mmCIF file of C-alpha atoms in Angstrom:
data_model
loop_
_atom_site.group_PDB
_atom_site.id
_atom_site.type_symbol
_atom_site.label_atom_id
_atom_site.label_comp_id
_atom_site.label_asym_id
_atom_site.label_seq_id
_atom_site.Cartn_x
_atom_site.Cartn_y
_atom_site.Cartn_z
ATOM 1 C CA UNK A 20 2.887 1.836 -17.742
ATOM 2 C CA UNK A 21 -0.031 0.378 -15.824
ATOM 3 C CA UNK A 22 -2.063 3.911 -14.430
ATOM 4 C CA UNK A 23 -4.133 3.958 -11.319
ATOM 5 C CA UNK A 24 -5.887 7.710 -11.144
ATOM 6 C CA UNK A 25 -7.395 9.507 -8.083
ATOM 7 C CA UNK A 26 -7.933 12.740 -7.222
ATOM 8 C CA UNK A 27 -5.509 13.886 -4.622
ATOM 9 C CA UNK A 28 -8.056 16.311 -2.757
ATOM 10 C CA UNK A 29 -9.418 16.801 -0.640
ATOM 11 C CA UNK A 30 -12.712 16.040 -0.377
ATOM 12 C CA UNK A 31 -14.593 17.906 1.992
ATOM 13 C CA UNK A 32 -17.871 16.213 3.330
ATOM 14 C CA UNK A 33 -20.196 17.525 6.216
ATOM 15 C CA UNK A 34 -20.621 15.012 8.727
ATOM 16 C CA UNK A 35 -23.502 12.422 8.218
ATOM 17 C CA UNK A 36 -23.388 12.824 4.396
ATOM 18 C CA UNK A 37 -22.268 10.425 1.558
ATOM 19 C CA UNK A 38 -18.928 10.673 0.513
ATOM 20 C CA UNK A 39 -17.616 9.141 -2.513
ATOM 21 C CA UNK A 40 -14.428 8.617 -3.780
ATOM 22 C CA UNK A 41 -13.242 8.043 -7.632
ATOM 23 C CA UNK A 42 -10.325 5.644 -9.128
ATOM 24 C CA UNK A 43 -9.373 5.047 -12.815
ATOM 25 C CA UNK A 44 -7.408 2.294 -14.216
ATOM 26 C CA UNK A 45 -5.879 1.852 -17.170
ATOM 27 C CA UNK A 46 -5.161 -1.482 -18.012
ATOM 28 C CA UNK A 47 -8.265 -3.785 -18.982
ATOM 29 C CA UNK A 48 -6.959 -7.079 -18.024
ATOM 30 C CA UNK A 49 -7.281 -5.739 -14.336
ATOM 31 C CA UNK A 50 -8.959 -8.335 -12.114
ATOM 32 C CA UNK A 51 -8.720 -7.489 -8.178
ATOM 33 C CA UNK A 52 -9.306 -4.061 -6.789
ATOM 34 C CA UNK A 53 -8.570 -2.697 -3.025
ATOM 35 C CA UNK A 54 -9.323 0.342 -0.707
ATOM 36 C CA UNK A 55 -6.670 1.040 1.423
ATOM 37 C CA UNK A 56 -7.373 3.698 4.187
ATOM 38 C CA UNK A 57 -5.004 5.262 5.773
ATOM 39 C CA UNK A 58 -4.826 7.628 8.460
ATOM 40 C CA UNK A 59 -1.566 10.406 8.601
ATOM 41 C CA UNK A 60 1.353 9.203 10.166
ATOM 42 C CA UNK A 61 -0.106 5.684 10.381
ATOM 43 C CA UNK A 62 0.121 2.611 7.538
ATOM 44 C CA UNK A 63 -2.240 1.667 4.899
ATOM 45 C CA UNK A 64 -5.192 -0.686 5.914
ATOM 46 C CA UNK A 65 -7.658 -2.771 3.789
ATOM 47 C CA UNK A 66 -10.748 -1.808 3.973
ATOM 48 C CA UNK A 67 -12.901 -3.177 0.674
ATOM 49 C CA UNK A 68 -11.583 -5.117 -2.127
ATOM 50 C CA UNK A 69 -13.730 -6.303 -4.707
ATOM 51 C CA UNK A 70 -13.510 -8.572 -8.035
ATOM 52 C CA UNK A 71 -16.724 -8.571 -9.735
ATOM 53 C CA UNK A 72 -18.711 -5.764 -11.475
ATOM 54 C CA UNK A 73 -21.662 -3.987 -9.643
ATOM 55 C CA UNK A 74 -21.747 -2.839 -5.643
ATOM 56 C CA UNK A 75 -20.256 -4.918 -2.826
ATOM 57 C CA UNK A 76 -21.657 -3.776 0.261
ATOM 58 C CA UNK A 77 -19.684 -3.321 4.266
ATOM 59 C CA UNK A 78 -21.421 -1.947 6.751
ATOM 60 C CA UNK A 79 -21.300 2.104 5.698
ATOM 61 C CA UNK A 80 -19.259 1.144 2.660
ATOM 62 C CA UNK A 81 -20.017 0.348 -0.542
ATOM 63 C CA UNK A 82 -17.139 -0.842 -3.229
ATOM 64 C CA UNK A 83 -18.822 -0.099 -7.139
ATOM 65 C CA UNK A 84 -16.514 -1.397 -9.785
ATOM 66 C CA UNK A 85 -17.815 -0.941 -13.274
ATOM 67 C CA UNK A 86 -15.207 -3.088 -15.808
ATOM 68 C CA UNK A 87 -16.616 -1.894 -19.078
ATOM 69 C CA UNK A 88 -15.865 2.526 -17.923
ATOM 70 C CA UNK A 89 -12.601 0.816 -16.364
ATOM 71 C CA UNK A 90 -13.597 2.474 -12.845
ATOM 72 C CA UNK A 91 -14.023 1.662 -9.090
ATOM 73 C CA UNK A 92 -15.755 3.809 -6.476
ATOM 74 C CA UNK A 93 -16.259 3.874 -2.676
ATOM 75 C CA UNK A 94 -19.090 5.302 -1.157
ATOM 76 C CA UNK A 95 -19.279 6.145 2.736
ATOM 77 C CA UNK A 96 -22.101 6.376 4.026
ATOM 78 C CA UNK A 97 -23.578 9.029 6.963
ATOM 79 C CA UNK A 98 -19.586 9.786 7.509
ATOM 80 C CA UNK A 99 -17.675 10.613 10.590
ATOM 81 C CA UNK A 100 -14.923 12.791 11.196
ATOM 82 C CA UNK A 101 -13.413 9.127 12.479
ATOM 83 C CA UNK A 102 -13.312 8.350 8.372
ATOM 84 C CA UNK A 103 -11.261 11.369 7.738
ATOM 85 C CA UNK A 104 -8.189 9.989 6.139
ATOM 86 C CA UNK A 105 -6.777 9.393 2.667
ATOM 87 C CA UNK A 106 -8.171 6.484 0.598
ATOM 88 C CA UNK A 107 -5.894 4.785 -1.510
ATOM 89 C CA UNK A 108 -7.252 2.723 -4.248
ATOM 90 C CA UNK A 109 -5.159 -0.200 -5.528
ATOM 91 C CA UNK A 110 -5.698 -2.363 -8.455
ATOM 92 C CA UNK A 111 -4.156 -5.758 -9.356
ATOM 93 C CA UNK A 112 -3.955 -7.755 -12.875
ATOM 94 C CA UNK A 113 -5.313 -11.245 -13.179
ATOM 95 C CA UNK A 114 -1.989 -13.103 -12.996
ATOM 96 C CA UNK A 115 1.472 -11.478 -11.059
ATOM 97 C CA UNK A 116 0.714 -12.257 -7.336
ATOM 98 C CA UNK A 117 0.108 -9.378 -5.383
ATOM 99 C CA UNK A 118 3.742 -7.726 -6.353
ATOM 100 C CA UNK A 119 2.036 -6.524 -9.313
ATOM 101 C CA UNK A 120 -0.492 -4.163 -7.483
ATOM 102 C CA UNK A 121 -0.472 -0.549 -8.494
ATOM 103 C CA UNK A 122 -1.753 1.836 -6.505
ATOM 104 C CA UNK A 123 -3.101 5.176 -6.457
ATOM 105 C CA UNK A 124 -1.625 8.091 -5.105
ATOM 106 C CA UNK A 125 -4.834 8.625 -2.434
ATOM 107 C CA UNK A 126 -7.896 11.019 -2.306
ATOM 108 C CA UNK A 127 -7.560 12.930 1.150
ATOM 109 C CA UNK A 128 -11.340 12.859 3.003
ATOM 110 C CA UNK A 129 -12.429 15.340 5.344
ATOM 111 C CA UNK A 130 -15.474 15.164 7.218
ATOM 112 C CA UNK A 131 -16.679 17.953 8.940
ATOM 113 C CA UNK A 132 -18.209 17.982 11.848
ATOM 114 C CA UNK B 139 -2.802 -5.368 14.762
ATOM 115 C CA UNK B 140 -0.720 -7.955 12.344
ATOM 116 C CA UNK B 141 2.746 -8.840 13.873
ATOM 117 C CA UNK B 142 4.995 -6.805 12.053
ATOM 118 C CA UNK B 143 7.490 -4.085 13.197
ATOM 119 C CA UNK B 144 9.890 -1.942 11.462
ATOM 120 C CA UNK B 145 12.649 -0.656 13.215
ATOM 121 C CA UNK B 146 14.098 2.222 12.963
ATOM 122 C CA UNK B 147 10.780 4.468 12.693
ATOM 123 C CA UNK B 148 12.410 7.352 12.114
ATOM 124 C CA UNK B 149 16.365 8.033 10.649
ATOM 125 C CA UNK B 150 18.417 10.822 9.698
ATOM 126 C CA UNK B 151 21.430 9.652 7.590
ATOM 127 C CA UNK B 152 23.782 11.853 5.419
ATOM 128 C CA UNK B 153 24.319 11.069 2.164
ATOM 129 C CA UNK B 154 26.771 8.509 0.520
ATOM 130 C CA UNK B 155 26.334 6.243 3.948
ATOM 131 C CA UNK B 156 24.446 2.895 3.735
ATOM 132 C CA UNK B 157 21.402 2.574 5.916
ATOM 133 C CA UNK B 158 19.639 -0.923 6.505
ATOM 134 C CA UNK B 159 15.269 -0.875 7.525
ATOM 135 C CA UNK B 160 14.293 -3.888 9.268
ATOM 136 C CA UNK B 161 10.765 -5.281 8.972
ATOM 137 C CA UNK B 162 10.296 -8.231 11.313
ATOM 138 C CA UNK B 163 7.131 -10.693 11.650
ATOM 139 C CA UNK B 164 5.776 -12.890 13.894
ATOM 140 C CA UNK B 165 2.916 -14.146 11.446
ATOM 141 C CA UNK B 166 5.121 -16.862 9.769
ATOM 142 C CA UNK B 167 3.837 -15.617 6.544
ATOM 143 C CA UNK B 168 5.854 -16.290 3.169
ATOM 144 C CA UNK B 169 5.333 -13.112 1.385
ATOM 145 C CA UNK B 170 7.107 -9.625 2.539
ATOM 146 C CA UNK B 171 6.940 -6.850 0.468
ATOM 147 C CA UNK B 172 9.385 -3.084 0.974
ATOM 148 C CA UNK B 173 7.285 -0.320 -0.942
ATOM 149 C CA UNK B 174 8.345 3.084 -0.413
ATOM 150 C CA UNK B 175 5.828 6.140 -0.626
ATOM 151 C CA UNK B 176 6.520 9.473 -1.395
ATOM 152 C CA UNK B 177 3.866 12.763 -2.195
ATOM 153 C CA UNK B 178 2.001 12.776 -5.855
ATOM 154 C CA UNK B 179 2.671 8.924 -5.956
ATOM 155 C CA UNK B 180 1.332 5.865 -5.100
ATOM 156 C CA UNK B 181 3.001 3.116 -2.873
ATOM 157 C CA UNK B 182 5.857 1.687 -5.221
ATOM 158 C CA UNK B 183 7.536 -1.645 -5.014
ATOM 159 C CA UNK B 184 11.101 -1.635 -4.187
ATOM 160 C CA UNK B 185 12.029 -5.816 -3.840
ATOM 161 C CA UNK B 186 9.368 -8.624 -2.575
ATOM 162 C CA UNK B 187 10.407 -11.902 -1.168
ATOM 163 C CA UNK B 188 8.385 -15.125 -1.629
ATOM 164 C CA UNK B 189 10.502 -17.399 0.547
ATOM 165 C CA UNK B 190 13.343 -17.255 2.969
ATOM 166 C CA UNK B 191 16.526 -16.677 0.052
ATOM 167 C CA UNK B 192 13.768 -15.982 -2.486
ATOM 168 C CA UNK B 193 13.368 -11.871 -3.617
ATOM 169 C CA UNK B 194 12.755 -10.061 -6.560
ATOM 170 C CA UNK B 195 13.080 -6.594 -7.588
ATOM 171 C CA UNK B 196 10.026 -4.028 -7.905
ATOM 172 C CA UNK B 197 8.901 -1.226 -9.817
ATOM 173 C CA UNK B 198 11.863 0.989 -7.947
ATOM 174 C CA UNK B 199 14.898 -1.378 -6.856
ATOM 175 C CA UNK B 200 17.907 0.856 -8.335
ATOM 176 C CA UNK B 201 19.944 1.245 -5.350
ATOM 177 C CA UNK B 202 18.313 -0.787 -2.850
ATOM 178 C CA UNK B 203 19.176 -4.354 -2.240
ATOM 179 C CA UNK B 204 17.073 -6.968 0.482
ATOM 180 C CA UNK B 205 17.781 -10.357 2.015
ATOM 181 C CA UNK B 206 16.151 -12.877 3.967
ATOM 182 C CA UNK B 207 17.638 -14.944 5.795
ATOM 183 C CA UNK B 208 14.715 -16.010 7.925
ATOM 184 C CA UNK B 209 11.142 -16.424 7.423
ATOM 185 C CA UNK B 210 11.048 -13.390 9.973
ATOM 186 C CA UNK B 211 13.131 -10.919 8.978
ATOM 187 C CA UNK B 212 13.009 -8.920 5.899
ATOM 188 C CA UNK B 213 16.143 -6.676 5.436
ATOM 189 C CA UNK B 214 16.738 -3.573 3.109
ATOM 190 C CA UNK B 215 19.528 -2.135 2.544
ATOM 191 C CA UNK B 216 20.004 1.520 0.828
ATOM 192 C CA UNK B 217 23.913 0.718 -0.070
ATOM 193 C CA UNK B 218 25.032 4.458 -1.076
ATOM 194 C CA UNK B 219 22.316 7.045 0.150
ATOM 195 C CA UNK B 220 20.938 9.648 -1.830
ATOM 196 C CA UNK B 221 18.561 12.682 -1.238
ATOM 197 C CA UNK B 222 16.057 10.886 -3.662
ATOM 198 C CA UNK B 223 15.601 8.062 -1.030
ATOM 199 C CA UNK B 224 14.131 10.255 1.282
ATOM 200 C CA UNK B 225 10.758 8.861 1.869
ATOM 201 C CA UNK B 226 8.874 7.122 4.245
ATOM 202 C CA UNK B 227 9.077 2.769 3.759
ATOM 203 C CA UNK B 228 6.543 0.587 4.363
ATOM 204 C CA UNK B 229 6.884 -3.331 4.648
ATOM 205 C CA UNK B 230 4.505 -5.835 3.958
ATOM 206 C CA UNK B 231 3.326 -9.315 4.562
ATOM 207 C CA UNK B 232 0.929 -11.562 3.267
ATOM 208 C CA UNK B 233 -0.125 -15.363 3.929
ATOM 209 C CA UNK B 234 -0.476 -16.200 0.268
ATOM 210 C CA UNK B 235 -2.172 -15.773 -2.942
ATOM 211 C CA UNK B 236 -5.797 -14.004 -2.364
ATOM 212 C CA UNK B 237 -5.033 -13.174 1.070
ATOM 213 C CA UNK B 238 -4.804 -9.406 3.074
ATOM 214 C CA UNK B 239 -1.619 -7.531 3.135
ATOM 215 C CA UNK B 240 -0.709 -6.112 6.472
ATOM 216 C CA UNK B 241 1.471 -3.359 6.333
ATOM 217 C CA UNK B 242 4.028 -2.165 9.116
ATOM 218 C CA UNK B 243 3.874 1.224 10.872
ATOM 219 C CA UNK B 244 6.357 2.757 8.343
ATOM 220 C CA UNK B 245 9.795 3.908 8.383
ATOM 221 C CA UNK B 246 10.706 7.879 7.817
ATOM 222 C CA UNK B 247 14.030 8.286 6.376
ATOM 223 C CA UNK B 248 15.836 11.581 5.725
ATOM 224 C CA UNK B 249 19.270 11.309 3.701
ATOM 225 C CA UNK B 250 20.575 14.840 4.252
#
């Protein structure tokens, strides 16, 4: 059973400060991973994906995947209560096509104004 | 926002009645995708299609079947409702390999 791990939360940030958000995966041969956000009551959204190890860089975010510790962070930067949501990390294996994505179950954010 | 609705958004059924979700596109794209998501897990897989008569089953198919008839219209069909299908499903398209998935706003479904 292929594992993707996050803590549920939430994570409580005051506003203008980093916020960063954890995922563990289990299975080595993983090759593509996503953040998802997604707001309550509303669908999931890409926001980041990344493929190689070290940082990948958007605007305020900031994707770190580290292969060898099998982990992948996101880091917000000077957050917003706007960013308040819950951040689903996803990860996918080399070959399957995207139905073999697992994802997370979600970190909640909160960002306090 | 992607072209995709879901229709209902919201349905109360009782159990041991078969309910059908409805995700239609406007994209044109060949991959749609029904994952449900419930608290403490992830988004799961029920059935994906890669091509109008083309699906496979997911992570969680037991009791659900699709079809697709046209490139639009991705259909899913709970055939016998139970409690445990309570959850909220999403649908899902994509262009093709190493391309965004755009989800749909999300169906709530309540089997009483």
């Amino acid at each position: 059973q292929k594992e993707v791990e996050q803590n549920s939360g939430p994570l409580s940030v005051p506003e203008g400060a980093i916020a960063s958000l954890n995922c563990t995966y289990s299975d080595r041969g993983s090759q593509s991973f996503f953040w998802y956000r997604q707001y309550s009551g509303k669908s999931p959204e890409l926001i980041m994906f990344i493929y190689s190890n070290g940082d990948k860089e958007d605007g305020r975010f900031t994707a770190q995947l580290n292969k060898a510790s099998q982990y992948v962070s996101l880091l917000i930067r000077d957050s917003q209560p706007s960013d308040s949501a819950t951040y689903l990390c996803a990860v996918s294996p080399l070959t399957g096509g995207y139905q073999k994505v697992t994802f997370g179950i979600g970190t909640k954010l909160q960002v306090i104004p | 926002d992607a072209g995709i609705t879901q229709s209902p958004r919201h349905k109360v059924t009782e159990t041991g009645t078969p309910v059908t979700l409805r995700c239609h596109q406007t994209e044109n794209h060949r991959y749609m995708y029904w994952y449900r998501q419930d608290p403490g897990h992830g988004l799961r897989l029920i059935h994906y299609s890669y091509g109008v008569k083309d699906t496979d089953k997911g992570e969680v198919s037991d009791g659900y079947s699709v079809s697709r008839s046209k490139t639009e219209d991705f259909l899913l069909t709970l055939e016998s409702a139970t409690s445990s299908q309570t959850s909220v499903y999403f649908c899902a398209i994509r262009a093709g390999a190493n391309t965004e998935a755009f989800f749909g706003q999300g169906t709530r479904l309540t089997v009483v």
